[in-house]
Amino acid sequence: MILDRNQIRSFWEQLQETIEQLLSSRSDDRFEAEPLLKQYREQLQKIDRNLTFHFQSDADNDGSVEMVFGCDGFPESIHAVLSLIGAAPELSGIEFKAFNNRYDPVPLSVNIGDEYCEIGDFWCRLVVVNKHLHLEVYLEDAPTVLDMDPRVEAVMIYLDALIGEYELMTKVWALDWFELPPSPEDHGLTRLLDLREGFDEIKTQVNPIGLTLH
């Protein structure tokens, strides 16, 4: 995909013109200026339909805010994220970053709508086939329709925290979902919480590809 540099420039110009209004609407870790956020989303969609963003506090700088851009797991849009960040201005009170980095400590639970998901509910296995890394996730009552199950979103949040969004997209060839067997250890499975160590040991052995959900 050929990016329109004028659209990227237009996005950052709009953000610079409205950043004070956005920051002044902050309530804890949320921003109440929804019309502005809607404008940002619309501008990003013009650049690349997979571009996303969210805000988080900078753990190393009290009071500072990070605006994190991603591409919703679509590796074909990695270039759009990097190009966008490459053109980002330096502004006071906010920092712009590409992709969700690993997170320490890893959250042990997340709430997705009305669903409370604990990381201990999920198991996994890493399999290398022809230098392609397959990640298998095991859970009770494994979903047949992925986008209808909030646990799928919870796992994606955990994966970002455990191995980072960028490496998830560029190292994991496929992500498959399976029913959790009665004795996970007997089937060679490991807890999802322990994925990072195993992933770091094996990631240099695989070809950098993209992510396909099955």
mmCIF file of C-alpha atoms in Angstrom:
data_model
loop_
_atom_site.group_PDB
_atom_site.id
_atom_site.type_symbol
_atom_site.label_atom_id
_atom_site.label_comp_id
_atom_site.label_asym_id
_atom_site.label_seq_id
_atom_site.Cartn_x
_atom_site.Cartn_y
_atom_site.Cartn_z
ATOM 1 C CA MET A 1 0.000 0.000 0.000
ATOM 2 C CA ILE A 2 1.296 3.456 -0.978
ATOM 3 C CA LEU A 3 0.724 5.916 1.845
ATOM 4 C CA ASP A 4 -0.444 9.469 1.247
ATOM 5 C CA ARG A 5 2.096 11.673 3.014
ATOM 6 C CA ASN A 6 -0.313 14.617 2.821
ATOM 7 C CA GLN A 7 -2.855 12.680 4.892
ATOM 8 C CA ILE A 8 -0.207 11.857 7.492
ATOM 9 C CA ARG A 9 0.819 15.501 7.651
ATOM 10 C CA SER A 10 -2.824 16.561 7.896
ATOM 11 C CA PHE A 11 -3.396 14.205 10.844
ATOM 12 C CA TRP A 12 -0.490 15.619 12.836
ATOM 13 C CA GLU A 13 -1.460 19.205 12.014
ATOM 14 C CA GLN A 14 -4.986 18.549 13.277
ATOM 15 C CA LEU A 15 -3.657 16.930 16.447
ATOM 16 C CA GLN A 16 -1.269 19.801 17.148
ATOM 17 C CA GLU A 17 -4.114 22.300 16.765
ATOM 18 C CA THR A 18 -6.361 20.401 19.203
ATOM 19 C CA ILE A 19 -3.931 18.801 21.649
ATOM 20 C CA GLU A 20 -4.496 21.356 24.418
ATOM 21 C CA GLN A 21 -8.246 20.830 24.189
ATOM 22 C CA LEU A 22 -7.738 17.070 24.335
ATOM 23 C CA LEU A 23 -5.396 17.138 27.343
ATOM 24 C CA SER A 24 -7.652 19.521 29.241
ATOM 25 C CA SER A 25 -10.494 16.980 28.950
ATOM 26 C CA ARG A 26 -8.509 14.313 30.787
ATOM 27 C CA SER A 27 -10.213 12.587 33.676
ATOM 28 C CA ASP A 28 -7.859 10.082 35.307
ATOM 29 C CA ASP A 29 -6.697 7.978 32.335
ATOM 30 C CA ARG A 30 -9.635 8.860 30.081
ATOM 31 C CA PHE A 31 -10.338 11.735 27.744
ATOM 32 C CA GLU A 32 -13.838 13.158 27.547
ATOM 33 C CA ALA A 33 -13.389 15.030 24.247
ATOM 34 C CA GLU A 34 -15.135 12.340 22.200
ATOM 35 C CA PRO A 35 -15.724 14.554 19.132
ATOM 36 C CA LEU A 36 -11.962 15.081 18.911
ATOM 37 C CA LEU A 37 -11.247 11.380 19.307
ATOM 38 C CA LYS A 38 -13.745 10.652 16.547
ATOM 39 C CA GLN A 39 -11.957 13.109 14.257
ATOM 40 C CA TYR A 40 -8.618 11.419 14.969
ATOM 41 C CA ARG A 41 -10.079 8.004 14.131
ATOM 42 C CA GLU A 42 -11.556 9.294 10.880
ATOM 43 C CA GLN A 43 -8.249 10.870 9.858
ATOM 44 C CA LEU A 44 -6.341 7.696 10.622
ATOM 45 C CA GLN A 45 -8.789 5.618 8.583
ATOM 46 C CA LYS A 46 -7.929 7.761 5.575
ATOM 47 C CA ILE A 47 -4.251 6.879 6.011
ATOM 48 C CA ASP A 48 -4.815 3.157 6.593
ATOM 49 C CA ARG A 49 -8.073 1.471 7.551
ATOM 50 C CA ASN A 50 -6.319 -0.724 10.158
ATOM 51 C CA LEU A 51 -4.756 2.096 12.185
ATOM 52 C CA THR A 52 -5.800 2.328 15.816
ATOM 53 C CA PHE A 53 -4.765 4.313 18.869
ATOM 54 C CA HIS A 54 -5.239 4.358 22.601
ATOM 55 C CA PHE A 55 -3.924 6.333 25.550
ATOM 56 C CA GLN A 56 -2.024 5.170 28.610
ATOM 57 C CA SER A 57 -0.081 6.751 31.439
ATOM 58 C CA ASP A 58 3.699 6.861 31.162
ATOM 59 C CA ALA A 59 4.901 4.701 34.048
ATOM 60 C CA ASP A 60 8.306 6.448 34.034
ATOM 61 C CA ASN A 61 6.949 9.983 34.043
ATOM 62 C CA ASP A 62 4.136 10.917 36.431
ATOM 63 C CA GLY A 63 1.396 12.881 34.742
ATOM 64 C CA SER A 64 2.635 12.277 31.216
ATOM 65 C CA VAL A 65 0.459 10.548 28.637
ATOM 66 C CA GLU A 66 1.377 8.123 25.862
ATOM 67 C CA MET A 67 -0.639 7.897 22.656
ATOM 68 C CA VAL A 68 0.039 4.408 21.321
ATOM 69 C CA PHE A 69 -0.658 3.600 17.675
ATOM 70 C CA GLY A 70 -1.201 0.106 16.336
ATOM 71 C CA CYS A 71 -2.783 -1.731 13.426
ATOM 72 C CA ASP A 72 -5.154 -4.201 15.094
ATOM 73 C CA GLY A 73 -2.919 -7.188 14.413
ATOM 74 C CA PHE A 74 -2.658 -6.706 10.635
ATOM 75 C CA PRO A 75 1.024 -7.052 9.639
ATOM 76 C CA GLU A 76 0.414 -5.444 6.251
ATOM 77 C CA SER A 77 -0.199 -2.171 8.102
ATOM 78 C CA ILE A 78 3.002 -2.169 10.179
ATOM 79 C CA HIS A 79 4.581 0.199 7.660
ATOM 80 C CA ALA A 80 1.696 2.653 8.107
ATOM 81 C CA VAL A 81 2.228 2.739 11.877
ATOM 82 C CA LEU A 82 5.977 3.258 11.551
ATOM 83 C CA SER A 83 5.517 5.965 8.901
ATOM 84 C CA LEU A 84 2.983 7.756 11.078
ATOM 85 C CA ILE A 85 5.274 7.705 14.123
ATOM 86 C CA GLY A 86 8.224 8.747 11.983
ATOM 87 C CA ALA A 87 6.403 11.980 11.173
ATOM 88 C CA ALA A 88 5.190 12.666 14.732
ATOM 89 C CA PRO A 89 5.941 16.085 16.235
ATOM 90 C CA GLU A 90 7.391 16.631 19.703
ATOM 91 C CA LEU A 91 4.693 18.016 21.975
ATOM 92 C CA SER A 92 4.652 18.812 25.665
ATOM 93 C CA GLY A 93 2.592 16.530 27.893
ATOM 94 C CA ILE A 94 2.173 13.666 25.435
ATOM 95 C CA GLU A 95 4.458 11.087 23.814
ATOM 96 C CA PHE A 96 3.689 9.133 20.656
ATOM 97 C CA LYS A 97 4.630 5.460 20.413
ATOM 98 C CA ALA A 98 4.254 2.602 17.944
ATOM 99 C CA PHE A 99 2.631 -0.644 19.131
ATOM 100 C CA ASN A 100 1.938 -2.059 22.560
ATOM 101 C CA ASN A 101 5.173 -3.036 24.259
ATOM 102 C CA ARG A 102 5.609 -5.860 26.709
ATOM 103 C CA TYR A 103 4.178 -5.046 30.083
ATOM 104 C CA ASP A 104 5.544 -5.756 33.540
ATOM 105 C CA PRO A 105 3.961 -6.962 35.616
ATOM 106 C CA VAL A 106 1.701 -8.891 33.252
ATOM 107 C CA PRO A 107 -1.954 -8.373 34.265
ATOM 108 C CA LEU A 108 -3.420 -11.462 35.887
ATOM 109 C CA SER A 109 -6.994 -10.581 34.940
ATOM 110 C CA VAL A 110 -8.885 -8.325 32.549
ATOM 111 C CA ASN A 111 -12.504 -7.290 32.197
ATOM 112 C CA ILE A 112 -13.983 -7.479 28.699
ATOM 113 C CA GLY A 113 -17.501 -6.088 28.889
ATOM 114 C CA ASP A 114 -19.206 -8.230 31.512
ATOM 115 C CA GLU A 115 -16.670 -11.052 31.195
ATOM 116 C CA TYR A 116 -13.945 -11.415 33.843
ATOM 117 C CA CYS A 117 -10.988 -13.287 32.356
ATOM 118 C CA GLU A 118 -8.054 -14.607 34.369
ATOM 119 C CA ILE A 119 -4.771 -15.468 32.694
ATOM 120 C CA GLY A 120 -4.707 -18.733 34.657
ATOM 121 C CA ASP A 121 -7.641 -19.961 32.576
ATOM 122 C CA PHE A 122 -5.464 -20.205 29.453
ATOM 123 C CA TRP A 123 -2.753 -22.643 28.412
ATOM 124 C CA CYS A 124 -0.574 -22.670 25.312
ATOM 125 C CA ARG A 125 1.997 -24.455 23.177
ATOM 126 C CA LEU A 126 4.591 -23.184 20.693
ATOM 127 C CA VAL A 127 5.201 -25.304 17.592
ATOM 128 C CA VAL A 128 7.759 -24.600 14.840
ATOM 129 C CA VAL A 129 6.895 -26.001 11.403
ATOM 130 C CA ASN A 130 9.304 -25.250 8.539
ATOM 131 C CA LYS A 131 10.641 -22.268 10.516
ATOM 132 C CA HIS A 132 7.093 -20.933 10.930
ATOM 133 C CA LEU A 133 5.996 -20.373 14.522
ATOM 134 C CA HIS A 134 2.518 -21.584 15.458
ATOM 135 C CA LEU A 135 1.002 -20.529 18.775
ATOM 136 C CA GLU A 136 -1.753 -22.761 20.134
ATOM 137 C CA VAL A 137 -4.071 -21.431 22.836
ATOM 138 C CA TYR A 138 -6.102 -23.853 24.947
ATOM 139 C CA LEU A 139 -9.203 -22.986 26.979
ATOM 140 C CA GLU A 140 -12.405 -24.580 28.177
ATOM 141 C CA ASP A 141 -15.292 -24.447 25.689
ATOM 142 C CA ALA A 142 -13.013 -23.220 22.907
ATOM 143 C CA PRO A 143 -14.827 -20.694 20.675
ATOM 144 C CA THR A 144 -15.955 -21.603 17.173
ATOM 145 C CA VAL A 145 -16.643 -17.955 16.286
ATOM 146 C CA LEU A 146 -13.663 -15.922 17.477
ATOM 147 C CA ASP A 147 -15.118 -12.418 17.342
ATOM 148 C CA MET A 148 -18.105 -13.484 19.449
ATOM 149 C CA ASP A 149 -16.076 -14.583 22.476
ATOM 150 C CA PRO A 150 -14.643 -11.907 24.820
ATOM 151 C CA ARG A 151 -11.986 -14.378 25.966
ATOM 152 C CA VAL A 152 -10.354 -14.052 22.550
ATOM 153 C CA GLU A 153 -9.912 -10.316 23.111
ATOM 154 C CA ALA A 154 -8.595 -11.051 26.601
ATOM 155 C CA VAL A 155 -5.970 -13.430 25.202
ATOM 156 C CA MET A 156 -4.869 -10.827 22.657
ATOM 157 C CA ILE A 157 -4.386 -8.337 25.507
ATOM 158 C CA TYR A 158 -2.327 -10.914 27.386
ATOM 159 C CA LEU A 159 -0.241 -11.668 24.277
ATOM 160 C CA ASP A 160 0.555 -7.971 23.810
ATOM 161 C CA ALA A 161 1.639 -7.814 27.455
ATOM 162 C CA LEU A 162 3.653 -11.039 27.305
ATOM 163 C CA ILE A 163 5.510 -10.764 23.991
ATOM 164 C CA GLY A 164 4.608 -7.348 22.579
ATOM 165 C CA GLU A 165 2.347 -6.425 19.691
ATOM 166 C CA TYR A 166 5.120 -6.038 17.109
ATOM 167 C CA GLU A 167 6.694 -9.446 17.721
ATOM 168 C CA LEU A 168 3.265 -11.036 17.841
ATOM 169 C CA MET A 169 2.616 -9.796 14.306
ATOM 170 C CA THR A 170 6.055 -10.498 12.876
ATOM 171 C CA LYS A 171 7.057 -13.769 14.567
ATOM 172 C CA VAL A 172 3.803 -15.729 14.979
ATOM 173 C CA TRP A 173 2.708 -17.368 11.731
ATOM 174 C CA ALA A 174 -0.624 -18.663 13.046
ATOM 175 C CA LEU A 175 -2.677 -18.516 16.225
ATOM 176 C CA ASP A 176 -4.965 -21.506 16.770
ATOM 177 C CA TRP A 177 -7.577 -22.201 19.449
ATOM 178 C CA PHE A 178 -8.189 -25.617 21.022
ATOM 179 C CA GLU A 179 -10.239 -27.244 23.737
ATOM 180 C CA LEU A 180 -8.349 -27.529 27.025
ATOM 181 C CA PRO A 181 -7.661 -31.200 27.878
ATOM 182 C CA PRO A 182 -8.293 -32.523 31.428
ATOM 183 C CA SER A 183 -4.562 -32.704 32.291
ATOM 184 C CA PRO A 184 -2.783 -29.915 30.350
ATOM 185 C CA GLU A 185 0.711 -30.810 31.591
ATOM 186 C CA ASP A 186 0.348 -34.376 30.343
ATOM 187 C CA HIS A 187 -0.211 -32.983 26.850
ATOM 188 C CA GLY A 188 2.925 -30.849 26.933
ATOM 189 C CA LEU A 189 1.066 -27.574 27.472
ATOM 190 C CA THR A 190 2.357 -24.607 29.465
ATOM 191 C CA ARG A 191 0.457 -21.873 31.222
ATOM 192 C CA LEU A 192 -0.077 -18.754 29.133
ATOM 193 C CA LEU A 193 1.558 -16.761 31.927
ATOM 194 C CA ASP A 194 4.837 -18.591 31.170
ATOM 195 C CA LEU A 195 4.727 -17.918 27.415
ATOM 196 C CA ARG A 196 7.337 -15.134 27.383
ATOM 197 C CA GLU A 197 10.258 -17.333 28.444
ATOM 198 C CA GLY A 198 9.484 -20.015 25.887
ATOM 199 C CA PHE A 199 8.860 -17.480 23.142
ATOM 200 C CA ASP A 200 12.163 -15.681 23.721
ATOM 201 C CA GLU A 201 14.056 -18.978 23.546
ATOM 202 C CA ILE A 202 12.540 -19.914 20.194
ATOM 203 C CA LYS A 203 11.889 -16.644 18.331
ATOM 204 C CA THR A 204 15.327 -16.421 16.716
ATOM 205 C CA GLN A 205 14.773 -19.807 15.084
ATOM 206 C CA VAL A 206 11.758 -18.759 13.029
ATOM 207 C CA ASN A 207 11.227 -16.703 9.909
ATOM 208 C CA PRO A 208 9.604 -13.290 10.462
ATOM 209 C CA ILE A 209 6.182 -13.598 8.874
ATOM 210 C CA GLY A 210 2.743 -12.305 9.815
ATOM 211 C CA LEU A 211 -0.185 -13.367 11.925
ATOM 212 C CA THR A 212 -3.116 -15.410 10.661
ATOM 213 C CA LEU A 213 -6.016 -16.186 12.997
ATOM 214 C CA HIS A 214 -7.657 -19.626 12.624
#
